[in-house]
Every structure is written in structure tokens, then in C-alpha cells.
Tab-separated table of C-alpha atoms and ligand atoms in Angstrom:
chain	number	residue	atom	x	y	z
A	1	MET	CA	62.384	82.562	48.713
A	2	ARG	CA	60.404	84.312	46.878
A	3	LEU	CA	61.852	86.008	43.329
A	4	ASN	CA	60.370	88.901	41.768
A	5	LYS	CA	59.368	90.658	44.645
A	6	THR	CA	59.791	95.004	44.212
A	7	ILE	CA	61.669	96.877	46.777
A	8	GLY	CA	61.325	100.639	47.106
A	9	ILE	CA	63.990	102.728	47.867
A	10	LEU	CA	63.350	106.219	49.045
A	11	GLY	CA	66.729	108.194	48.072
A	12	GLY	CA	68.548	107.923	45.278
A	13	GLY	CA	71.486	108.786	46.355
A	14	GLN	CA	75.306	105.518	46.850
A	15	LEU	CA	73.500	103.992	49.799
A	16	ALA	CA	70.413	103.199	47.797
A	17	LYS	CA	72.356	102.435	44.302
A	18	MET	CA	74.471	99.711	46.929
A	19	LEU	CA	70.837	98.046	48.024
A	20	ALA	CA	69.796	98.091	44.762
A	21	ILE	CA	72.524	96.069	43.520
A	22	ALA	CA	72.555	93.467	46.626
A	23	ALA	CA	68.668	93.649	46.121
A	24	ALA	CA	69.053	92.502	42.455
A	25	ASN	CA	71.972	90.220	43.419
A	26	LEU	CA	68.744	88.238	45.479
A	27	GLY	CA	66.670	88.144	42.150
A	28	PHE	CA	64.573	91.344	43.860
A	29	ASN	CA	63.315	94.135	41.003
A	30	ILE	CA	64.189	97.699	42.861
A	31	ASN	CA	62.293	101.089	42.173
A	32	ILE	CA	63.932	103.824	43.427
A	33	TYR	CA	62.128	107.610	44.158
A	34	CYS	CA	64.252	110.822	44.194
A	35	PRO	CA	64.455	114.336	42.786
A	36	ASP	CA	67.531	113.824	40.678
A	37	ARG	CA	67.515	112.253	37.986
A	38	ASP	CA	71.320	111.793	37.831
A	39	CYS	CA	71.206	109.744	41.163
A	40	PRO	CA	74.335	107.084	41.820
A	41	ALA	CA	70.297	104.611	42.546
A	42	ALA	CA	69.257	105.339	39.069
A	43	GLN	CA	72.162	103.639	37.304
A	44	VAL	CA	71.347	100.395	38.110
A	45	ALA	CA	67.575	100.135	39.224
A	46	SER	CA	64.712	98.762	37.437
A	47	LYS	CA	62.920	102.062	37.380
A	48	VAL	CA	63.060	105.446	39.022
A	49	ILE	CA	60.582	107.238	39.503
A	50	PHE	CA	61.586	111.454	39.976
A	51	GLY	CA	59.807	113.135	42.491
A	52	ASN	CA	60.170	115.643	45.837
A	53	TYR	CA	59.615	113.531	49.145
A	54	ASP	CA	56.632	115.815	50.302
A	55	ASP	CA	54.625	114.970	47.099
A	56	SER	CA	52.129	112.581	48.581
A	57	ASP	CA	50.646	112.016	44.859
A	58	ASN	CA	53.223	110.737	43.910
A	59	LEU	CA	55.612	109.059	46.466
A	60	VAL	CA	51.348	107.445	46.533
A	61	ALA	CA	51.830	106.294	43.465
A	62	PHE	CA	55.067	105.254	43.889
A	63	ALA	CA	54.070	102.883	46.967
A	64	LYS	CA	51.212	100.949	44.787
A	65	ASN	CA	54.215	99.211	42.382
A	66	VAL	CA	56.175	98.390	45.359
A	67	ASP	CA	55.724	95.455	47.858
A	68	ILE	CA	58.416	96.623	50.641
A	69	LEU	CA	59.224	99.712	51.118
A	70	THR	CA	62.727	101.279	52.460
A	71	TYR	CA	64.854	104.754	52.942
A	72	GLU	CA	68.524	105.026	52.645
A	73	PHE	CA	67.738	108.569	55.092
A	74	GLU	CA	66.397	109.982	57.694
A	75	ASN	CA	65.364	113.458	56.331
A	76	ILE	CA	62.260	112.626	55.404
A	77	ASP	CA	58.569	114.571	55.100
A	78	THR	CA	57.059	112.033	57.827
A	79	LYS	CA	53.289	113.217	57.200
A	80	ALA	CA	53.989	111.834	53.625
A	81	LEU	CA	55.412	108.536	55.282
A	82	GLU	CA	51.870	108.083	57.348
A	83	GLU	CA	50.392	108.426	54.635
A	84	LEU	CA	52.685	105.524	52.747
A	85	ASP	CA	51.936	103.945	56.200
A	86	GLN	CA	49.022	102.406	55.483
A	87	GLN	CA	49.346	101.883	51.731
A	88	VAL	CA	52.349	99.403	52.477
A	89	GLU	CA	54.760	98.259	55.285
A	90	ILE	CA	57.851	100.639	55.821
A	91	ARG	CA	60.673	98.480	56.992
A	92	PRO	CA	62.140	99.648	59.426
A	93	SER	CA	59.340	101.317	61.141
A	94	ILE	CA	58.505	105.143	60.841
A	95	LYS	CA	58.817	105.079	64.114
A	96	ALA	CA	62.499	104.694	64.072
A	97	LEU	CA	62.994	106.843	61.583
A	98	LYS	CA	60.661	109.854	63.751
A	99	ILE	CA	63.219	109.630	66.361
A	100	SER	CA	66.692	109.795	64.402
A	101	GLN	CA	64.997	112.832	62.375
A	102	ASP	CA	65.750	114.697	65.080
A	103	ARG	CA	68.676	115.138	68.091
A	104	TYR	CA	66.530	116.756	70.453
A	105	THR	CA	63.456	113.560	70.690
A	106	GLU	CA	66.700	111.380	69.672
A	107	LYS	CA	69.018	111.870	72.890
A	108	SER	CA	66.016	111.643	74.674
A	109	TYR	CA	64.548	108.485	73.594
A	110	LEU	CA	68.307	107.345	74.144
A	111	ASN	CA	68.335	108.976	77.976
A	112	SER	CA	65.485	107.004	78.321
A	113	LEU	CA	66.459	103.034	77.963
A	114	GLY	CA	69.484	104.295	80.041
A	115	ILE	CA	72.037	105.052	77.252
A	116	LYS	CA	74.658	107.874	77.780
A	117	THR	CA	75.345	110.626	75.475
A	118	THR	CA	76.957	114.180	75.280
A	119	GLN	CA	75.244	116.586	77.294
A	120	PHE	CA	72.347	118.215	75.392
A	121	TYR	CA	70.209	120.994	75.623
A	122	LYS	CA	66.942	122.173	73.823
A	123	ILE	CA	67.487	125.714	72.711
A	124	ASP	CA	64.863	128.071	70.273
A	125	SER	CA	66.112	130.822	69.976
A	126	VAL	CA	69.390	133.151	69.451
A	127	ALA	CA	69.016	133.977	73.874
A	128	ASP	CA	68.914	130.639	75.264
A	129	ILE	CA	72.700	130.284	73.205
A	130	GLU	CA	73.771	133.108	75.103
A	131	LYS	CA	72.263	132.219	78.976
A	132	LEU	CA	73.633	128.855	78.057
A	133	LEU	CA	77.279	129.491	76.976
A	134	ASN	CA	77.010	132.797	79.914
A	135	ARG	CA	76.382	129.638	82.206
A	136	LEU	CA	78.199	126.477	81.270
A	137	LYS	CA	81.329	129.557	80.378
A	138	LYS	CA	82.384	126.406	77.595
A	139	PRO	CA	82.223	125.376	74.522
A	140	ILE	CA	78.864	124.008	72.939
A	141	LEU	CA	78.221	122.973	69.233
A	142	ILE	CA	74.536	124.065	68.312
A	143	LYS	CA	73.775	121.327	65.811
A	144	THR	CA	70.175	121.877	63.337
A	145	ARG	CA	67.286	119.044	65.441
A	146	ARG	CA	66.569	118.222	61.860
A	147	LEU	CA	68.301	117.283	58.615
A	148	GLY	CA	71.875	117.551	59.413
A	149	TYR	CA	74.765	115.698	57.640
A	150	ASP	CA	78.027	115.002	57.142
A	151	GLY	CA	78.865	117.805	59.878
A	152	LYS	CA	76.359	120.585	57.910
A	153	GLY	CA	73.675	122.849	60.231
A	154	GLN	CA	76.359	122.666	63.161
A	155	VAL	CA	78.060	125.528	64.845
A	156	LEU	CA	81.449	125.156	67.696
A	157	ILE	CA	80.373	128.254	70.007
A	158	LYS	CA	82.886	129.825	72.182
A	159	ASN	CA	81.817	133.348	72.696
A	160	GLN	CA	79.165	136.005	71.843
A	161	ASP	CA	81.653	137.046	69.143
A	162	ASP	CA	80.573	133.446	67.765
A	163	ILE	CA	77.529	134.123	68.096
A	164	ASN	CA	77.356	137.667	66.887
A	165	LYS	CA	78.747	136.356	63.621
A	166	TYR	CA	76.347	133.289	62.808
A	167	PHE	CA	73.753	133.841	64.454
A	168	LEU	CA	73.297	137.619	64.787
A	169	GLY	CA	70.290	138.736	63.031
A	170	LYS	CA	69.452	135.033	61.370
A	171	SER	CA	65.932	133.100	61.760
A	172	LEU	CA	66.913	130.592	63.844
A	173	ALA	CA	65.740	126.390	63.277
A	174	PRO	CA	65.152	124.393	66.852
A	175	SER	CA	68.321	123.085	67.314
A	176	ILE	CA	70.376	121.907	69.872
A	177	ALA	CA	73.289	122.430	72.299
A	178	GLU	CA	76.125	119.971	73.183
A	179	GLU	CA	78.784	119.988	75.502
A	180	VAL	CA	82.082	119.485	73.651
A	181	ILE	CA	83.440	115.837	74.584
A	182	SER	CA	86.879	115.867	74.397
A	183	PHE	CA	86.478	111.734	73.091
A	184	ASP	CA	89.762	109.257	73.145
A	185	ARG	CA	88.320	107.686	70.144
A	186	GLU	CA	84.798	107.165	67.507
A	187	LEU	CA	83.500	103.688	67.263
A	188	SER	CA	80.297	102.236	65.487
A	189	ILE	CA	78.074	99.736	65.133
A	190	ILE	CA	75.916	98.322	62.157
A	191	ILE	CA	73.908	96.089	63.835
A	192	VAL	CA	71.226	94.526	62.280
A	193	ARG	CA	67.206	91.973	63.189
A	194	ASP	CA	64.464	90.706	61.030
A	195	LYS	CA	60.866	90.472	62.205
A	196	LYS	CA	61.422	86.977	64.563
A	197	GLY	CA	64.018	89.045	66.860
A	198	ASN	CA	66.999	88.053	65.423
A	199	ILE	CA	70.109	89.534	66.051
A	200	LYS	CA	73.110	90.186	64.123
A	201	ALA	CA	75.773	92.784	64.932
A	202	PHE	CA	79.504	93.059	62.800
A	203	GLU	CA	82.038	93.763	64.477
A	204	PRO	CA	82.986	97.855	66.173
A	205	GLY	CA	84.316	99.628	63.953
A	206	GLU	CA	87.055	102.259	64.418
A	207	ASN	CA	86.601	106.371	62.579
A	208	VAL	CA	87.909	109.311	61.831
A	209	HIS	CA	86.422	111.949	60.876
A	210	GLU	CA	87.387	115.817	59.505
A	211	HIS	CA	85.152	118.734	59.468
A	212	GLY	CA	82.146	116.292	60.249
A	213	ILE	CA	82.460	114.163	57.481
A	214	LEU	CA	83.583	110.548	58.498
A	215	LEU	CA	87.311	110.532	56.612
A	216	THR	CA	87.968	106.139	57.321
A	217	THR	CA	87.004	103.646	59.446
A	218	THR	CA	89.862	100.744	60.490
A	219	LEU	CA	89.121	97.221	61.747
A	220	PRO	CA	90.450	95.891	64.004
A	221	THR	CA	90.425	98.665	66.587
A	222	SER	CA	92.448	98.525	69.427
A	223	THR	CA	89.559	99.540	71.943
A	224	SER	CA	89.161	95.898	74.887
A	225	GLU	CA	87.073	93.069	73.842
A	226	VAL	CA	84.490	94.267	77.085
A	227	LEU	CA	84.258	97.801	75.274
A	228	LYS	CA	83.335	96.666	72.481
A	229	ASN	CA	80.987	93.645	73.642
A	230	ASN	CA	78.938	96.465	75.702
A	231	ALA	CA	79.057	98.524	72.997
A	232	THR	CA	77.262	95.908	71.288
A	233	ILE	CA	74.639	95.636	74.265
A	234	ILE	CA	73.745	99.199	73.671
A	235	ALA	CA	72.931	98.529	69.939
A	236	LYS	CA	70.753	95.771	70.700
A	237	LYS	CA	69.203	97.308	73.200
A	238	ILE	CA	68.028	100.172	71.135
A	239	VAL	CA	66.646	97.983	67.824
A	240	ASN	CA	65.030	95.466	70.300
A	241	ASP	CA	63.436	98.175	71.974
A	242	LEU	CA	61.682	99.679	68.838
A	243	GLY	CA	60.966	96.121	67.527
A	244	TYR	CA	63.010	97.160	64.693
A	245	ILE	CA	63.337	95.543	61.485
A	246	GLY	CA	66.844	96.045	58.800
A	247	VAL	CA	70.329	97.511	59.269
A	248	MET	CA	70.815	100.495	61.762
A	249	GLY	CA	74.274	102.302	62.249
A	250	VAL	CA	75.009	103.448	66.376
A	251	GLU	CA	78.373	105.826	66.015
A	252	PHE	CA	79.823	105.730	70.053
A	253	PHE	CA	82.555	108.296	71.448
A	254	LEU	CA	84.561	106.591	73.852
A	255	LYS	CA	86.067	108.540	76.698
A	256	GLU	CA	88.015	107.426	79.734
A	257	GLN	CA	86.350	104.111	78.615
A	258	GLY	CA	82.856	105.266	79.339
A	259	LEU	CA	80.673	104.547	76.384
A	260	TYR	CA	77.894	107.567	74.954
A	261	VAL	CA	75.816	107.324	72.056
A	262	ASN	CA	76.641	110.243	69.454
A	263	GLU	CA	73.454	108.936	67.151
A	264	ILE	CA	71.496	106.166	64.893
A	265	ALA	CA	71.199	106.139	61.556
A	266	PRO	CA	68.300	104.227	60.810
A	267	ARG	CA	69.900	102.143	57.603
A	268	VAL	CA	72.774	101.392	56.342
A	269	HIS	CA	75.231	103.199	57.010
A	270	ASN	CA	78.630	105.067	55.884
A	271	SER	CA	80.747	103.230	58.246
A	272	GLY	CA	79.868	99.904	57.435
A	273	HIS	CA	81.345	99.639	54.050
A	274	TRP	CA	83.898	97.987	55.514
A	275	THR	CA	81.533	95.148	55.683
A	276	MET	CA	81.532	94.846	50.998
A	277	ASP	CA	84.905	92.796	51.714
A	278	GLY	CA	86.441	92.653	55.598
A	279	SER	CA	83.581	90.408	56.523
A	280	TYR	CA	81.114	86.983	55.606
A	281	SER	CA	78.448	89.397	54.828
A	282	SER	CA	77.837	93.006	53.373
A	283	GLN	CA	75.360	95.785	55.709
A	284	PHE	CA	73.921	96.089	52.476
A	285	GLN	CA	72.796	92.236	52.260
A	286	GLN	CA	71.301	91.994	55.367
A	287	HIS	CA	69.323	94.848	55.163
A	288	ILE	CA	67.592	93.666	52.176
A	289	ARG	CA	67.395	90.079	53.677
A	290	ALA	CA	65.835	91.354	57.205
A	291	ILE	CA	63.814	93.729	55.285
A	292	MET	CA	61.964	90.410	52.892
A	293	ASP	CA	61.881	88.146	55.412
A	294	LEU	CA	65.006	85.381	54.125
A	295	PRO	CA	67.802	84.653	56.774
A	296	LEU	CA	70.336	86.752	58.272
A	297	LEU	CA	73.771	85.904	57.007
A	298	SER	CA	76.923	85.274	59.112
A	299	THR	CA	78.496	88.648	60.485
A	300	GLU	CA	81.604	87.608	60.768
A	301	ARG	CA	85.504	89.566	59.709
A	302	HIS	CA	87.883	87.374	57.574
A	303	SER	CA	90.588	90.794	57.096
A	304	ASP	CA	91.622	93.393	57.802
A	305	VAL	CA	90.810	96.514	56.733
A	306	ILE	CA	90.397	100.289	56.257
A	307	MET	CA	88.116	101.798	54.490
A	308	TYR	CA	89.237	104.885	52.780
A	309	ASN	CA	85.918	107.622	51.853
A	310	LEU	CA	86.691	110.017	48.346
A	311	ILE	CA	85.598	113.222	49.179
A	312	GLY	CA	85.789	115.882	46.850
A	313	THR	CA	87.727	113.740	44.850
A	314	VAL	CA	87.568	110.113	42.190
A	315	THR	CA	91.688	110.182	41.540
A	316	SER	CA	93.415	109.469	44.618
A	317	ASN	CA	96.349	107.430	45.084
A	318	LEU	CA	94.718	104.223	46.707
A	319	VAL	CA	92.613	103.504	43.598
A	320	ASN	CA	94.929	101.800	41.829
A	321	ASN	CA	96.606	99.718	44.878
A	322	GLU	CA	96.256	96.166	43.754
A	323	LEU	CA	94.523	95.414	47.093
A	324	ALA	CA	91.971	98.587	46.814
A	325	LYS	CA	88.294	97.558	46.145
A	326	VAL	CA	87.160	100.609	44.756
A	327	TYR	CA	83.864	101.953	44.778
A	328	ILE	CA	82.835	104.818	42.391
A	329	TYR	CA	79.359	106.016	42.849
A	330	GLY	CA	78.968	107.925	39.571
A	331	LYS	CA	77.668	111.197	41.239
A	332	LYS	CA	77.186	114.013	37.669
A	333	ASP	CA	79.425	117.094	39.879
A	334	VAL	CA	82.410	116.323	42.098
A	335	LEU	CA	82.273	119.015	44.883
A	336	PRO	CA	83.738	119.764	47.527
A	337	GLY	CA	83.710	117.539	51.158
A	338	ARG	CA	81.003	115.514	48.746
A	339	LYS	CA	81.731	111.857	49.218
A	340	MET	CA	82.337	110.681	45.689
A	341	GLY	CA	83.457	107.541	46.164
A	342	HIS	CA	85.224	104.563	49.035
A	343	VAL	CA	87.898	102.463	49.077
A	344	ASN	CA	88.169	98.980	51.172
A	345	LEU	CA	91.543	98.390	51.347
A	346	ILE	CA	91.736	95.047	52.570
A	347	LYS	CA	94.907	92.698	54.171
A	348	LYS	CA	94.462	89.075	55.783
A	349	LYS	CA	93.227	88.702	59.380
A	350	GLY	CA	96.482	89.144	61.196
A	351	SER	CA	98.740	89.871	59.357
B	401	LIG	N1	79.212	116.700	70.769
B	401	LIG	C1	80.573	116.565	70.299
B	401	LIG	N2	82.155	116.541	71.227
B	401	LIG	C2	83.346	116.479	69.913
B	401	LIG	N3	83.356	116.218	68.517
B	401	LIG	C3	81.327	116.049	68.209
B	401	LIG	C4	80.695	115.913	69.075
B	401	LIG	N4	79.806	116.308	68.149
B	401	LIG	C5	79.767	115.237	67.474
B	401	LIG	N5	81.109	115.352	66.329
B	401	LIG	C6	82.576	115.204	65.966
B	401	LIG	O1	81.363	115.654	64.796
B	401	LIG	C7	80.594	114.480	63.889
B	401	LIG	C8	79.242	114.666	63.219
B	401	LIG	O2	78.332	114.589	64.288
B	401	LIG	P1	77.852	113.961	64.000
B	401	LIG	O3	76.672	114.677	65.539
B	401	LIG	O4	77.376	112.651	64.231
B	401	LIG	O5	76.340	114.562	62.243
B	401	LIG	P2	75.913	113.962	61.446
B	401	LIG	O6	74.733	114.146	61.389
B	401	LIG	O7	76.118	115.252	60.830
B	401	LIG	O8	77.558	112.867	61.417
B	401	LIG	C9	80.898	113.510	64.379
B	401	LIG	O9	81.016	111.778	64.528
B	401	LIG	C10	81.576	114.078	65.535
B	401	LIG	O10	84.119	113.731	65.520
B	402	LIG	MG1	77.005	111.543	62.556
């Protein structure tokens, strides 16, 4: 193992913080690039450079001092990244980032691999929404193609009144419309691939969202082995096709025994936080190992686990439960809908 290498992370939120801790435990130096001086990752990083994500000069200066560059979120301007790509290896690749940062490109890509998604339509104007609603005569979800997360940038349109309320007289960002799917449940898979093509997948977890924000992830799910296997096969197909290096989160809708991919995230994922305490390895350790060419670890689950997000609060009864593993991100301001931390409640597998 070669120590003292430096990993650069674009983004300084909780995912970067947990990646930085996993990397530090392997003896790597961590440099963080983010615009916010109070970012969670600053609490644990060796070095933090403050700058905006479209500031090419600053980014280039940052990348000069790192051996490998990775990122904790997908909404980074790819023009700036392309410049960096000439200079330092970016893992996962810019290709994966480009696909997943635009919902239209992402779903088209998945369909091109023969993977099912919900029915979606390109929306470039309010007139497009009106035409589609008149044609389908059922509710549609309008989602901005870029920059959405935790349900932000999404509105449900049921009738013309909704269109007037949300869009009339406003400029519309390039968007997609999605048919609303009444799924039986949501699942996700955390998968990791290394440069040689070795792949490990964690067991699929079951997710519950409220207003587009993840509330809980539960393992095990009562989903059949066949479906769990199929979900893993789909996730493998994606990472293999991309020649992917690192951890990816793949979100699924399950309906009448059919699997639809909702979205892919080219990074560690909130629905994979259970791995920190329920599995022999965490998604953060796996990501660092994959991008630094270290052997991948076992993804076997050793405990039953429910991951609870602490949303808009850090004072939950859960944090005092004696079986709770508590992670508080250290964000300065508590805001409604903001992820402030999470708790893994674990018990012996099958007990
Ligand atoms: N077409 C849909 N039909 C029903 N529910 C949906 C649909 N799209 C999204 N949702 C719900 O909203 C959540 C967030 O949507 P998602 O597309 O994953 O956006 P984000 O990037 O904000 O996570 C999903 O996990 C699901 O619970
Ligand atoms: Mg999502």
C-alpha cells in the first residue's frame, strides 16, 4: 500500500466528511474544495480550499496538489472539470458525471442499455407542459433536468390551475415531465467497481421518502431474492458499461414485480449510510479503496439495520437509543428539510 497520497474531493458536505474519515483511516491526505468555510468536511480534512465550482483557475490550482480527484455531488460544471481532467485523474469519470447530472440524458442512457425507467418527456416550455397534460390526461411530475436534489426542482401538475400557479409568467428551466408511478416500494443498491473491473454490490435496501427526501433505509427488505438479484444485475450492467471506478448509488421503483431505475448517483449515496454499521465494509471505505486501486472489501451484511435521517433537527430520541450509532454532520444552521445527521439502529442479523 502506498501511503501519503493525496485525494482531492470536490464538495465539502457530509458525504465528503465521511469519505475524508475513511481516507484518513487508510493514511491518505484529504484536500477539500468547497465554497463554504463552515462545511462539514472542513472539520476533518487535512486542507480546505475555498472557491466556487465554476472558478477554473482556483480549481486548477487545487488539482495541482492532488493525486486523484473525486467528488461528492454531481452538479459540478463539466466545462471546468474537463480542464481538470487534462491534469489529474478524476474518478469516477466525467462521463458518468455528465450522464447523471441531466435527468433527460440519464434516463435516455438507461433506456439505451435496455433498462426500464418511468415514462419521461422533454419539456422546454410551458406550452410543452400544457400539450402533454392535455394528451395524457393524468398527473405529471415536472423535474428540472439539472441541479435537483432531495425533491427540489420538482412540481406535481394535476391540472391547468397547477400550471398557472407554478409556471405562468415565469421562465422555465430545461425540464422533463415524468408520469407518476404508484410503486409498491423503493429500493436502492450501492455498488462499487475498481479499475480492473472487480465489482462488489451491497444488499439492496428499502427506502422511504417524504416530500422527495429520504427518511429511512431498512435492511433486510422483504423483496424476493429474484428481484434483489435482478436489481444487482442492472446496477452491474451500468457500472460495466461506463467502465466505472468508485461507488455508485442506483435507485429503483418496484411495481408489480417490475424494476424501474429512478436515478443513478455517481458517488456515495445517502441510502448507503447503513453500511457504516450493518456491513463488514462501508460505502466510504469502498469508494476510497476503489479510486486508490486498493482491493475491495466484503460487502456482506452482518446486522439488521434501519438508517434514520435527522432532517431539520439533531435532537431526536433516537440519538440516545443504546443500540444507535449516531452521526451528526456539524452543519452550522439547522434548516427545515436539511439533512443534519443520521442514526443507524442495528440489531443482530435475523433477531
Ligand atoms: N415519477 C415518479 N412517480 C412517483 N414518485 C416519484 C417519481 N419521481 C420521483 N418520485 C419520488 O420522489 C423522490 C425523489 O425523486 P428523484 O427523482 O429521486 O429526485 P432527487 O434527485 O431529488 O432525489 C423519489 O425517491 C420518489 O419517492
Ligand atoms: Mg433520488
